[in-house]
GROMACS .gro file of C-alpha atoms in nm:
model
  406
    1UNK     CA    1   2.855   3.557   4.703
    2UNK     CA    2   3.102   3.637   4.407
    3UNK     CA    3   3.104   3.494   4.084
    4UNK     CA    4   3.455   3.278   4.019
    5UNK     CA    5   3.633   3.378   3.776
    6UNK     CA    6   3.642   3.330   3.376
    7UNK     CA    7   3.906   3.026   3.311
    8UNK     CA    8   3.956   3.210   3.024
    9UNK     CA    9   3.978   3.545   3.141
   10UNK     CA   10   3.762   3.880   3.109
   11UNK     CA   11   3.806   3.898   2.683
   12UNK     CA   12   3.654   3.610   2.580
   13UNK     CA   13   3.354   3.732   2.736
   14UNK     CA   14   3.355   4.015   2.549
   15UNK     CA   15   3.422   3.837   2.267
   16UNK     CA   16   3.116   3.614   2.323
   17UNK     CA   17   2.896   3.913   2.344
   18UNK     CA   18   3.023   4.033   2.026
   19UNK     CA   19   2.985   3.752   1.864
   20UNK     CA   20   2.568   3.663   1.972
   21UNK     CA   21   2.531   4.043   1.937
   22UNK     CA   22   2.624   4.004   1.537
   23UNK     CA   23   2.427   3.662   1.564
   24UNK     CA   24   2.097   3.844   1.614
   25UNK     CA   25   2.217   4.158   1.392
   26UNK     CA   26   2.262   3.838   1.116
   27UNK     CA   27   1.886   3.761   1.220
   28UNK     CA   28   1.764   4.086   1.073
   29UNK     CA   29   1.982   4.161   0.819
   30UNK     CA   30   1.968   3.814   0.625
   31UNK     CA   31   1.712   3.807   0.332
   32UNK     CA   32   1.626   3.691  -0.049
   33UNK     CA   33   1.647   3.787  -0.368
   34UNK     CA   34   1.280   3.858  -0.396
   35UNK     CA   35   0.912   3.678  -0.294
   36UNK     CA   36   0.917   3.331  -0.221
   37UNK     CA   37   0.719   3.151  -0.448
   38UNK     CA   38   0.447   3.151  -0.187
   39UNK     CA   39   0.430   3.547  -0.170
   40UNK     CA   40   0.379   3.549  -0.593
   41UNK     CA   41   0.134   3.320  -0.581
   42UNK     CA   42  -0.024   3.553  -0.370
   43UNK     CA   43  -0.045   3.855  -0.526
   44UNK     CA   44  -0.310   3.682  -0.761
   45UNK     CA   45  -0.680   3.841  -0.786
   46UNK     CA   46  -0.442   4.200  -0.654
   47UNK     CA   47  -0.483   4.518  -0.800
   48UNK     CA   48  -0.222   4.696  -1.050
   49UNK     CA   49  -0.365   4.974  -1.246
   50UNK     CA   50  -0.756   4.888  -1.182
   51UNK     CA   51  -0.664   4.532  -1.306
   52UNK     CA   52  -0.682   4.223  -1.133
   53UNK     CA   53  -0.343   4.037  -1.154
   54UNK     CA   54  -0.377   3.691  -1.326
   55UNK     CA   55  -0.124   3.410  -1.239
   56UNK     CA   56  -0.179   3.115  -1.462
   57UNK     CA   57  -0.011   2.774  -1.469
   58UNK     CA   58   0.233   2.737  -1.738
   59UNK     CA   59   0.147   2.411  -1.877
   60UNK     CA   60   0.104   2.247  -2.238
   61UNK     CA   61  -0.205   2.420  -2.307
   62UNK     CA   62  -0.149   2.759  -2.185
   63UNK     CA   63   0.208   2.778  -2.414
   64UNK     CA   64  -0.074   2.647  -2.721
   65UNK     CA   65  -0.297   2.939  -2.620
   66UNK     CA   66  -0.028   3.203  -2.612
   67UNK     CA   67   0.197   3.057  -2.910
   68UNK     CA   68  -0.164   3.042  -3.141
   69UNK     CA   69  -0.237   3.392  -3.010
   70UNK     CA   70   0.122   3.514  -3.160
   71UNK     CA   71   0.073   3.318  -3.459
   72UNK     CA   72  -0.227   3.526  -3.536
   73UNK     CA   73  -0.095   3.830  -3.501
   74UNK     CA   74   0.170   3.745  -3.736
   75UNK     CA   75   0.204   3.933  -4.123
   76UNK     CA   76   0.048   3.660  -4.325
   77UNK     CA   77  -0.254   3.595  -4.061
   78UNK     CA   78  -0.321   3.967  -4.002
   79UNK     CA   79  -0.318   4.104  -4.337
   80UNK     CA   80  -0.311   3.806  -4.561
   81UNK     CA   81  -0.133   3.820  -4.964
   82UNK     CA   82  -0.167   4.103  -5.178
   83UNK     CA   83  -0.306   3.956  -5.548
   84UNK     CA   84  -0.062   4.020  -5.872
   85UNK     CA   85  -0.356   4.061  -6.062
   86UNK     CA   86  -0.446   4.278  -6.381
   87UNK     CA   87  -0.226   4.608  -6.410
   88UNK     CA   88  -0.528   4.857  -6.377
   89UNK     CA   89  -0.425   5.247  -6.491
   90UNK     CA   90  -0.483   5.475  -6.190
   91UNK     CA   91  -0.468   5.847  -6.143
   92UNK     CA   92  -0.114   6.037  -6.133
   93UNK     CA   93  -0.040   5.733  -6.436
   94UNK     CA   94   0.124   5.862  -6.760
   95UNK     CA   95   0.044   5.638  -7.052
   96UNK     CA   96   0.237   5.609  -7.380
   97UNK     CA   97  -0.052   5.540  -7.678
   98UNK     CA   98   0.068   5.431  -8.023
   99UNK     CA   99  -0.166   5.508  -8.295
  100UNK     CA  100  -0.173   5.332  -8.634
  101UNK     CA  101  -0.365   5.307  -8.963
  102UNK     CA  102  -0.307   5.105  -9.259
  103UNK     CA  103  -0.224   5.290  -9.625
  104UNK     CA  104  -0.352   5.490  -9.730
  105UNK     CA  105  -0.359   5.670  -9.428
  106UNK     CA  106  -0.634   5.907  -9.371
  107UNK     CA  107  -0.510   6.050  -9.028
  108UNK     CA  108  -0.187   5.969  -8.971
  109UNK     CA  109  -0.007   5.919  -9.301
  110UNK     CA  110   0.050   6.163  -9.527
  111UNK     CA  111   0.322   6.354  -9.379
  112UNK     CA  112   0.160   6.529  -9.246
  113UNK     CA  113   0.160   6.629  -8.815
  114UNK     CA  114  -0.183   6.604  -8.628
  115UNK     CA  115  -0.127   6.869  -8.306
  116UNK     CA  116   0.008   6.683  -8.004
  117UNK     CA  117   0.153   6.373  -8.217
  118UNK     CA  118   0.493   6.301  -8.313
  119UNK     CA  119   0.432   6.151  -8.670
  120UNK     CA  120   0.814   6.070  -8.739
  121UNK     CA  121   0.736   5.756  -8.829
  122UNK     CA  122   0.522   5.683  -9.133
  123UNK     CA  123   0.160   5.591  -9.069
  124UNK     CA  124   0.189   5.592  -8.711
  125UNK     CA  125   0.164   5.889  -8.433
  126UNK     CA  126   0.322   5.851  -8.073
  127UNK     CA  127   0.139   6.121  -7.809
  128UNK     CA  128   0.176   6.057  -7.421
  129UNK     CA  129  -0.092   6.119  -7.146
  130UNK     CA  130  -0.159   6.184  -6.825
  131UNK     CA  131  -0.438   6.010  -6.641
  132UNK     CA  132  -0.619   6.323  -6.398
  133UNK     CA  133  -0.759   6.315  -6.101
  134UNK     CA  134  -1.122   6.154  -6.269
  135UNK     CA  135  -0.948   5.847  -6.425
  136UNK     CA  136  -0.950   6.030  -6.773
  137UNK     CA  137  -0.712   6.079  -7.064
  138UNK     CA  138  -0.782   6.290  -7.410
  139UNK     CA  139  -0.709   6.110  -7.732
  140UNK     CA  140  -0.668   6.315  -8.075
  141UNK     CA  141  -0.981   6.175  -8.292
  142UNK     CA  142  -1.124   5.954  -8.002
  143UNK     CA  143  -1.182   6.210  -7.743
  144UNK     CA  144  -1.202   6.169  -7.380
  145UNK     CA  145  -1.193   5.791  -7.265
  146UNK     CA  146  -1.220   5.690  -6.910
  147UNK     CA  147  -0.907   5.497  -6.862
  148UNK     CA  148  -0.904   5.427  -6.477
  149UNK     CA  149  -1.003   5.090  -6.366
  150UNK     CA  150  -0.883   4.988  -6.667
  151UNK     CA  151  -0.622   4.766  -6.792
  152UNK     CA  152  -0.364   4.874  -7.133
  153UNK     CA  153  -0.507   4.632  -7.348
  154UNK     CA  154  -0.856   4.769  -7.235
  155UNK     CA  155  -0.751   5.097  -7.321
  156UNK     CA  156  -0.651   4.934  -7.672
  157UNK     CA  157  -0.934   4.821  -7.770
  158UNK     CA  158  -1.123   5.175  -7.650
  159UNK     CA  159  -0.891   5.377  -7.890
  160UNK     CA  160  -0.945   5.168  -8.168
  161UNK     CA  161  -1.337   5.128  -8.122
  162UNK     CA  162  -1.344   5.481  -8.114
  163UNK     CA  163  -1.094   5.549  -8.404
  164UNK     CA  164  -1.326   5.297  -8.657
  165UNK     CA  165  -1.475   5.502  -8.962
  166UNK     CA  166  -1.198   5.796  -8.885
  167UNK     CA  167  -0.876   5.601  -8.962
  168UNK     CA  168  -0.785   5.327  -9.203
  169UNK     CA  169  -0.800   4.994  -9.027
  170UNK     CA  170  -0.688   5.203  -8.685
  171UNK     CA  171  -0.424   4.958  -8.448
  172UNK     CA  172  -0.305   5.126  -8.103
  173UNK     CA  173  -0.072   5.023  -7.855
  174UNK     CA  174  -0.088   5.182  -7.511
  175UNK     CA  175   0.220   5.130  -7.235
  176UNK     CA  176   0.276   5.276  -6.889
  177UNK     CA  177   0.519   5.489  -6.898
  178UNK     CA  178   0.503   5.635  -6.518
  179UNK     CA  179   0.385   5.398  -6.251
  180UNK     CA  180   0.193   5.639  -5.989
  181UNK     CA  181  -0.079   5.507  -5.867
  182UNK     CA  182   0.004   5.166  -5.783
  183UNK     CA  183   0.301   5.265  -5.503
  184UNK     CA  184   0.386   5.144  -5.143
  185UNK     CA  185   0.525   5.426  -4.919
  186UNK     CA  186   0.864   5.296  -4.710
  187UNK     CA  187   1.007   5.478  -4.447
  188UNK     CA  188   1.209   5.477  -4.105
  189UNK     CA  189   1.560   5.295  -4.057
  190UNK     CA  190   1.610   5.258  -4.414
  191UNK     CA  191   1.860   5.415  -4.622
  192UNK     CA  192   1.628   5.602  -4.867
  193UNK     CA  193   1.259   5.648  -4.764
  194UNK     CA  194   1.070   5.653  -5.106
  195UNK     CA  195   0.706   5.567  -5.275
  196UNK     CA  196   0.822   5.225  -5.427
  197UNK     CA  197   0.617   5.126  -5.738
  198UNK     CA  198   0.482   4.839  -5.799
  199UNK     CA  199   0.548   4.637  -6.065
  200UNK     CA  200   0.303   4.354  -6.216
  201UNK     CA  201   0.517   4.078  -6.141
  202UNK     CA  202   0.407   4.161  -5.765
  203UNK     CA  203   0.669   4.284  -5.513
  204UNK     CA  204   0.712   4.144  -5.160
  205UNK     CA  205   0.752   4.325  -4.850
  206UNK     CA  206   1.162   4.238  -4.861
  207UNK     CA  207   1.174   4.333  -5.221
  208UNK     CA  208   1.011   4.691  -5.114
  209UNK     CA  209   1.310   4.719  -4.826
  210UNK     CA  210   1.528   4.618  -5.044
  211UNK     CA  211   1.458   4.927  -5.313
  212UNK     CA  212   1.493   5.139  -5.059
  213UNK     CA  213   1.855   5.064  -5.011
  214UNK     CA  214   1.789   4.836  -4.704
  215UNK     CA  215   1.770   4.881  -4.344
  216UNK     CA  216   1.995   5.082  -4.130
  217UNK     CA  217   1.974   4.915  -3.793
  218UNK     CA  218   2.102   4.558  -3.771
  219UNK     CA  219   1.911   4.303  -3.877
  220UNK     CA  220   1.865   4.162  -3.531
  221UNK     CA  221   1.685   4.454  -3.381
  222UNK     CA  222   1.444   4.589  -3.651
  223UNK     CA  223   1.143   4.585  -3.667
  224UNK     CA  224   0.898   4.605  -3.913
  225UNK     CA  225   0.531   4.746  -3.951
  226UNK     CA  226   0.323   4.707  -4.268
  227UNK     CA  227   0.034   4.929  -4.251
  228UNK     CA  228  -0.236   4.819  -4.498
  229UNK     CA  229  -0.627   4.952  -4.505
  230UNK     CA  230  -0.658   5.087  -4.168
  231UNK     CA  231  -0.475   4.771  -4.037
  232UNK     CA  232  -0.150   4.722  -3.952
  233UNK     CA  233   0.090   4.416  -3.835
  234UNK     CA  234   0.462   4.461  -3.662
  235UNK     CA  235   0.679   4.164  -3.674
  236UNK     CA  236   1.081   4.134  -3.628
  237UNK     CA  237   1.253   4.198  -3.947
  238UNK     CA  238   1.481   3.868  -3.849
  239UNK     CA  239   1.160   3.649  -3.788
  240UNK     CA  240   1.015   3.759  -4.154
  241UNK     CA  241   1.339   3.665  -4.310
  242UNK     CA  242   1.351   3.353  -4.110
  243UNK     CA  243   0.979   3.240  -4.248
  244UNK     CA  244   0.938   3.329  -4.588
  245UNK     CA  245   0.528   3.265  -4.574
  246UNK     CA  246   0.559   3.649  -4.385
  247UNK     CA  247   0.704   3.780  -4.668
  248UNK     CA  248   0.421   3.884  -4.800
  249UNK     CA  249   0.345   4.051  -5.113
  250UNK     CA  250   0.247   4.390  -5.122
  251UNK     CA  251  -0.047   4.598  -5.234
  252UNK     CA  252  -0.125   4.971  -5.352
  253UNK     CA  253  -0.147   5.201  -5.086
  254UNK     CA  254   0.043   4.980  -4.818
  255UNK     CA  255   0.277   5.159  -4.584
  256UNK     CA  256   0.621   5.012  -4.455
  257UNK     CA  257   0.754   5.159  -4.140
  258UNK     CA  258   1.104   5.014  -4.048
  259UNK     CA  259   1.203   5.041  -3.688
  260UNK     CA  260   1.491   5.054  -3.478
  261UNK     CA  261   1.364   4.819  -3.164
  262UNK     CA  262   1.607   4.612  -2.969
  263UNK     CA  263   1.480   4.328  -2.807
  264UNK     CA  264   1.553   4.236  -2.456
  265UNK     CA  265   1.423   4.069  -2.100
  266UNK     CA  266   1.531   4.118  -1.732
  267UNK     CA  267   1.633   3.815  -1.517
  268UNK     CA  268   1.601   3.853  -1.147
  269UNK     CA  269   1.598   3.665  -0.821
  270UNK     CA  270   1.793   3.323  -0.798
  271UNK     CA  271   1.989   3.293  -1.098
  272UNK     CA  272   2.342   3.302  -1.218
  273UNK     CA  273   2.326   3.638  -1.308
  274UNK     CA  274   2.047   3.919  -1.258
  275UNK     CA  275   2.044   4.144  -1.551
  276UNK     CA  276   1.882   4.292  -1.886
  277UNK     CA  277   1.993   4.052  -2.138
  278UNK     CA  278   1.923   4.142  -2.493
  279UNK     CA  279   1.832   3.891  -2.770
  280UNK     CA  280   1.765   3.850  -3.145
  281UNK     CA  281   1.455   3.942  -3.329
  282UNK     CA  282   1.333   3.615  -3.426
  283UNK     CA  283   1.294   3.547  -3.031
  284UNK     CA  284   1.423   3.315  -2.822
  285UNK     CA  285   1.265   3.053  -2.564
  286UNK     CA  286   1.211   3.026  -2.205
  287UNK     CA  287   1.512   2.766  -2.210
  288UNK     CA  288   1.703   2.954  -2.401
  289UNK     CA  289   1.663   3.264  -2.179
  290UNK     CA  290   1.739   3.069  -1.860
  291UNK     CA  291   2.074   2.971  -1.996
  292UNK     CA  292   2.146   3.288  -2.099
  293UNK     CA  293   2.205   3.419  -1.765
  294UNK     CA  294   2.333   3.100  -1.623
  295UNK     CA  295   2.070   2.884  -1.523
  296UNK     CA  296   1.919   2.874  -1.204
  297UNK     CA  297   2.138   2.915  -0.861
  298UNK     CA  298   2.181   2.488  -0.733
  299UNK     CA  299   2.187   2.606  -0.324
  300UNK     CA  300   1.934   2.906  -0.339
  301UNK     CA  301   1.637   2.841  -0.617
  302UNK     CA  302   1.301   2.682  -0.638
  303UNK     CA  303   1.216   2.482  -0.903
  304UNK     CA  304   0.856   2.549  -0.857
  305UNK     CA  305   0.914   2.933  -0.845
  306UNK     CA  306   0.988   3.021  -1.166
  307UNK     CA  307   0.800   3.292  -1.291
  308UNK     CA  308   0.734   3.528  -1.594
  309UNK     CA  309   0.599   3.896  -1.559
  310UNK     CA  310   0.405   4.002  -1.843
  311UNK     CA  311   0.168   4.253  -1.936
  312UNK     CA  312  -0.015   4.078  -2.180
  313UNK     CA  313  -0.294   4.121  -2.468
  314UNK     CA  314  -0.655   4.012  -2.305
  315UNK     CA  315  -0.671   3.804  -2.652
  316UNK     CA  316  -0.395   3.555  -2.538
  317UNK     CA  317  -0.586   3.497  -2.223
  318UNK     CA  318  -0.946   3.248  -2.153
  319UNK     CA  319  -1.256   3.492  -2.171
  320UNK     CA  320  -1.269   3.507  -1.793
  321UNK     CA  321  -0.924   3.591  -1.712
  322UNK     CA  322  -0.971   3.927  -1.912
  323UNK     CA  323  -1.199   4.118  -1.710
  324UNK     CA  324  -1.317   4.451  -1.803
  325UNK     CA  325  -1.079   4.756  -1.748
  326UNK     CA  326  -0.764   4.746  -1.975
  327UNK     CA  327  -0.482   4.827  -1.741
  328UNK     CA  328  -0.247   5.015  -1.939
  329UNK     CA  329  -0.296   5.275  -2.194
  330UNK     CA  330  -0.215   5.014  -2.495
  331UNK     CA  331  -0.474   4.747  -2.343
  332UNK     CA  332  -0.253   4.461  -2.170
  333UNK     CA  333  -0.335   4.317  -1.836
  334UNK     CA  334  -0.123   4.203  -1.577
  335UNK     CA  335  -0.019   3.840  -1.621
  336UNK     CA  336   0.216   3.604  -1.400
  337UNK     CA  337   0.286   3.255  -1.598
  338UNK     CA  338   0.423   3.008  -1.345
  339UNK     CA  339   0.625   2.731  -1.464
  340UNK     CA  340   0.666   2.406  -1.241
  341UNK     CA  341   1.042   2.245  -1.321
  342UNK     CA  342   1.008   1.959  -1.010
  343UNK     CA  343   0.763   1.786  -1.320
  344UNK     CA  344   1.054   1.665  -1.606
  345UNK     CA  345   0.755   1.802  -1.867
  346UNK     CA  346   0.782   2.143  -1.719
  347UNK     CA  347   1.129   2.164  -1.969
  348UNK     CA  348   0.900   2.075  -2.312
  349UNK     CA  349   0.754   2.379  -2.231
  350UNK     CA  350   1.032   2.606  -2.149
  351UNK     CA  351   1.173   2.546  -2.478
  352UNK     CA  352   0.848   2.612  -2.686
  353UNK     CA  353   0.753   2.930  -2.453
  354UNK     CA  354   0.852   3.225  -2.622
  355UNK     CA  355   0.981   3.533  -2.427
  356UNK     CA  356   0.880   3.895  -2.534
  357UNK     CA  357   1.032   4.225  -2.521
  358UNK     CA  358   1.040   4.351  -2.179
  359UNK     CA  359   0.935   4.044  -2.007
  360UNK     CA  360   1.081   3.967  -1.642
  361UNK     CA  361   1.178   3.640  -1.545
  362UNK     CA  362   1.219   3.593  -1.166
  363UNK     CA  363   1.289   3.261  -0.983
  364UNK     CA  364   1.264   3.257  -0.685
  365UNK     CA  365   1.449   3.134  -0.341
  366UNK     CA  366   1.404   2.789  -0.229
  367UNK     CA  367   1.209   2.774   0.106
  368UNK     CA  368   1.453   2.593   0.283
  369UNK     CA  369   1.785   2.855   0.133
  370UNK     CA  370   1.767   3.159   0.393
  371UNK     CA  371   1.761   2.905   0.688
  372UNK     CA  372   2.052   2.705   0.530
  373UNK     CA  373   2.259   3.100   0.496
  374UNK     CA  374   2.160   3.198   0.879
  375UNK     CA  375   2.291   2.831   0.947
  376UNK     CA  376   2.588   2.872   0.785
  377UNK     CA  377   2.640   3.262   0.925
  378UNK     CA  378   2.568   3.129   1.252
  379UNK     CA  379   2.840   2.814   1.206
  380UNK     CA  380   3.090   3.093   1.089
  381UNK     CA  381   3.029   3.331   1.344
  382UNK     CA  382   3.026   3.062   1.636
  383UNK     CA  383   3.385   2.911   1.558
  384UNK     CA  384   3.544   3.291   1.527
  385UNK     CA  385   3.446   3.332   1.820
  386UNK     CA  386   3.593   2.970   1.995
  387UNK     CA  387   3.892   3.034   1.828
  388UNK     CA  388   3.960   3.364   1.920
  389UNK     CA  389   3.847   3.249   2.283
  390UNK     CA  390   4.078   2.949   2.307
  391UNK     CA  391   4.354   3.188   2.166
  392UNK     CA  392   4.287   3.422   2.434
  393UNK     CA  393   4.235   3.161   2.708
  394UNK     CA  394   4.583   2.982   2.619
  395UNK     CA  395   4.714   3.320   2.725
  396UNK     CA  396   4.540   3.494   2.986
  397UNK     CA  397   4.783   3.745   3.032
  398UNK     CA  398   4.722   3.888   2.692
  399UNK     CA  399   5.172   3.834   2.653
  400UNK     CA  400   5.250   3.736   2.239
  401UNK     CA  401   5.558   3.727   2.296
  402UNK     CA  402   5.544   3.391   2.472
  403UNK     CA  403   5.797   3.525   2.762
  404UNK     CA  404   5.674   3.582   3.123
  405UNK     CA  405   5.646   3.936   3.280
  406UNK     CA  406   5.891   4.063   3.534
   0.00000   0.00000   0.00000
């Protein structure tokens, strides 16, 4: 028995064939951005690095954990306010001493010159010292004194005790004339790296920067690192300037590193715009970062997939989400925040969340959004091929023309 013919001829046929053929290549090729939601969730209690992954709930209490966590490692909560103070004299310190007596001068008047004084005025020398390496200076008449520790007026009152039954009514005056022992060292991305002394009205840490003619990356991506008694605190340049309690004041021996570090997070899966979008120093929100690239994709994301990639300090996590083995070399562990946007609160907490340098933000594909594209591929696909069929049917022949054959 034969088959009757195609109404439509033998190239619609083909044209079918074509058609389911790139149907069920469309099965196989069509895919997401990333995991579902349902694949991160997942991947918690996995391995990376001989670390179990975490995935916690971002919710009002977990942004109060993390935001105290960053709090404390701020300038002013790691390494608290240097004091003014007394002015104590240090080693490497070069003091200017005043001597006087009262007529008639037994030491100093005369006219005439005691060795190592400069007796140009009358009844008064001028000699300048040194401190060494043992806190000592050497005084013409009063010997060796034991200076460091000690304040000027100290010093004062040390001269003149041991001046009493030498001189006439003995006054001195001592001043420092070279700061070197009270100095913070600042260096990096600033124009001049120098020992900056401090003075005994108290410098701050922008006053330090500032003497050193400033920073040479923009404001928005430094960084800076205060180094202070084998402990040290890093904190955005912009973020210091923008709260003035970590401007902090600075103390002898403190070290000021100023760093070039741009700041800047990757946004992947279903959003506007997947990319590495840079920010400013003083940090920006979760909200904030969303609208940065675009917001979320309205026909492809979940609003209960969105998701932040961290590696994060174990302090910023509950004792028994920390574990045991650090899994990089620095210490962080692997950390997945989840936030929930179907619940209106889950927006509070995007805008108080703050995103670090290097984190990734992925959302991810709605359940329902690869069926809807293979629905709509399918849809597409299935009236080419009709159309090219009833184009083909209306002329059997395969004749464009529109005239009949001879």
């Amino acid at each position: 028995m034969t088959r009757p013919p195609s109404p439509f001829g033998p190239a619609p046929l083909i044209v079918v064939a074509a058609a389911l053929a790139a149907l069920l290549a469309g099965c196989t090729s069509l895919g997401a951005a990333g995991p579902s939601a349902g694949q991160v969730k997942r991947i918690e209690g996995q391995d990376y690095a001989g670390k179990k992954i975490a995935l916690i709930d971002l919710d009002p209490q977990t942004r109060q954990r993390v935001g105290a966590f960053e709090q404390s490692r701020s300038l002013a909560e790691r390494l608290g306010e240097g004091d003014v103070g007394p002015w104590l004299i240090g080693p490497g310190d070069t003091l200017d001493i005043s001597l006087w007596e009262a007529p008639p001068a037994v030491l100093f008047g005369g006219g005439g010159v005691v060795p190592g004084l400069d007796a140009g005025a009358q009844n008064r020398a001028v000699v300048q010292q040194m401190v060494d390496a043992a806190g000592t200076i050497t005084v013409p008449f009063a010997g060796s004194i034991v200076v460091g520790g000690l304040t000027p007026a100290e010093v004062e009152r040390v001269i003149v005790a041991r001046l009493e039954g030498r001189a006439n009514d003995p006054q001195a005056s001592v001043r420092l004339a070279f700061n070197d022992s009270r100095n913070v060292t600042v260096l990096g991305e600033v124009t001049a790296s120098r020992r900056v002394p401090l003075g005994p009205r108290g410098e701050r840490l922008l006053d330090i920067i500032a003497s050193a003619g400033g920073t040479r990356a923009p404001v928005h991506q430094a960084t800076v690192q205060v180094s202070r008694s084998g402990s040290s605190a890093t904190m955005p340049l912009e973020a210091i300037i923008a709260d003035p309690a970590q401007n902090i004041r600075m103390r002898p021996g403190d070290v000021v590193a100023v760093l070039h570090q741009p700041f800047s997070f990757i946004a992947l899966g279903a959003v506007a715009r997947s990319a590495d979008i840079p920010f400013e120093g003083r940090g920006i929100s979760l909200a904030q970062a969303l609208a940065r690239v675009g917001g979320l994709r309205d026909n492809q994301a979940s609003i209960r997939g969105v998701f932040i990639f961290r590696l994060e300090d174990p302090a910023a996590l509950l004792p028994e989400m920390r574990g045991d083995a650090p899994a990089t070399e620095n210490g962080r562990v692997p950390v997945v925040y989840r936030l929930d946007l179907s619940d209106a609160r889950g927006f509070f907490v995007a805008q108080d969340f703050r995103i670090r340098d290097q984190d990734v933000i992925y959302v991810a594909t709605a359940p329902g959004a690869e069926l809807r594209e293979f629905l709509a591929t399918v849809t597409s696909l299935a009236f080419s091929a009709i159309t090219i069929g009833n184009a083909v049917g209306s002329n059997p022949n395969g004749n464009t023309s529109g005239s009949n054959p001879k």
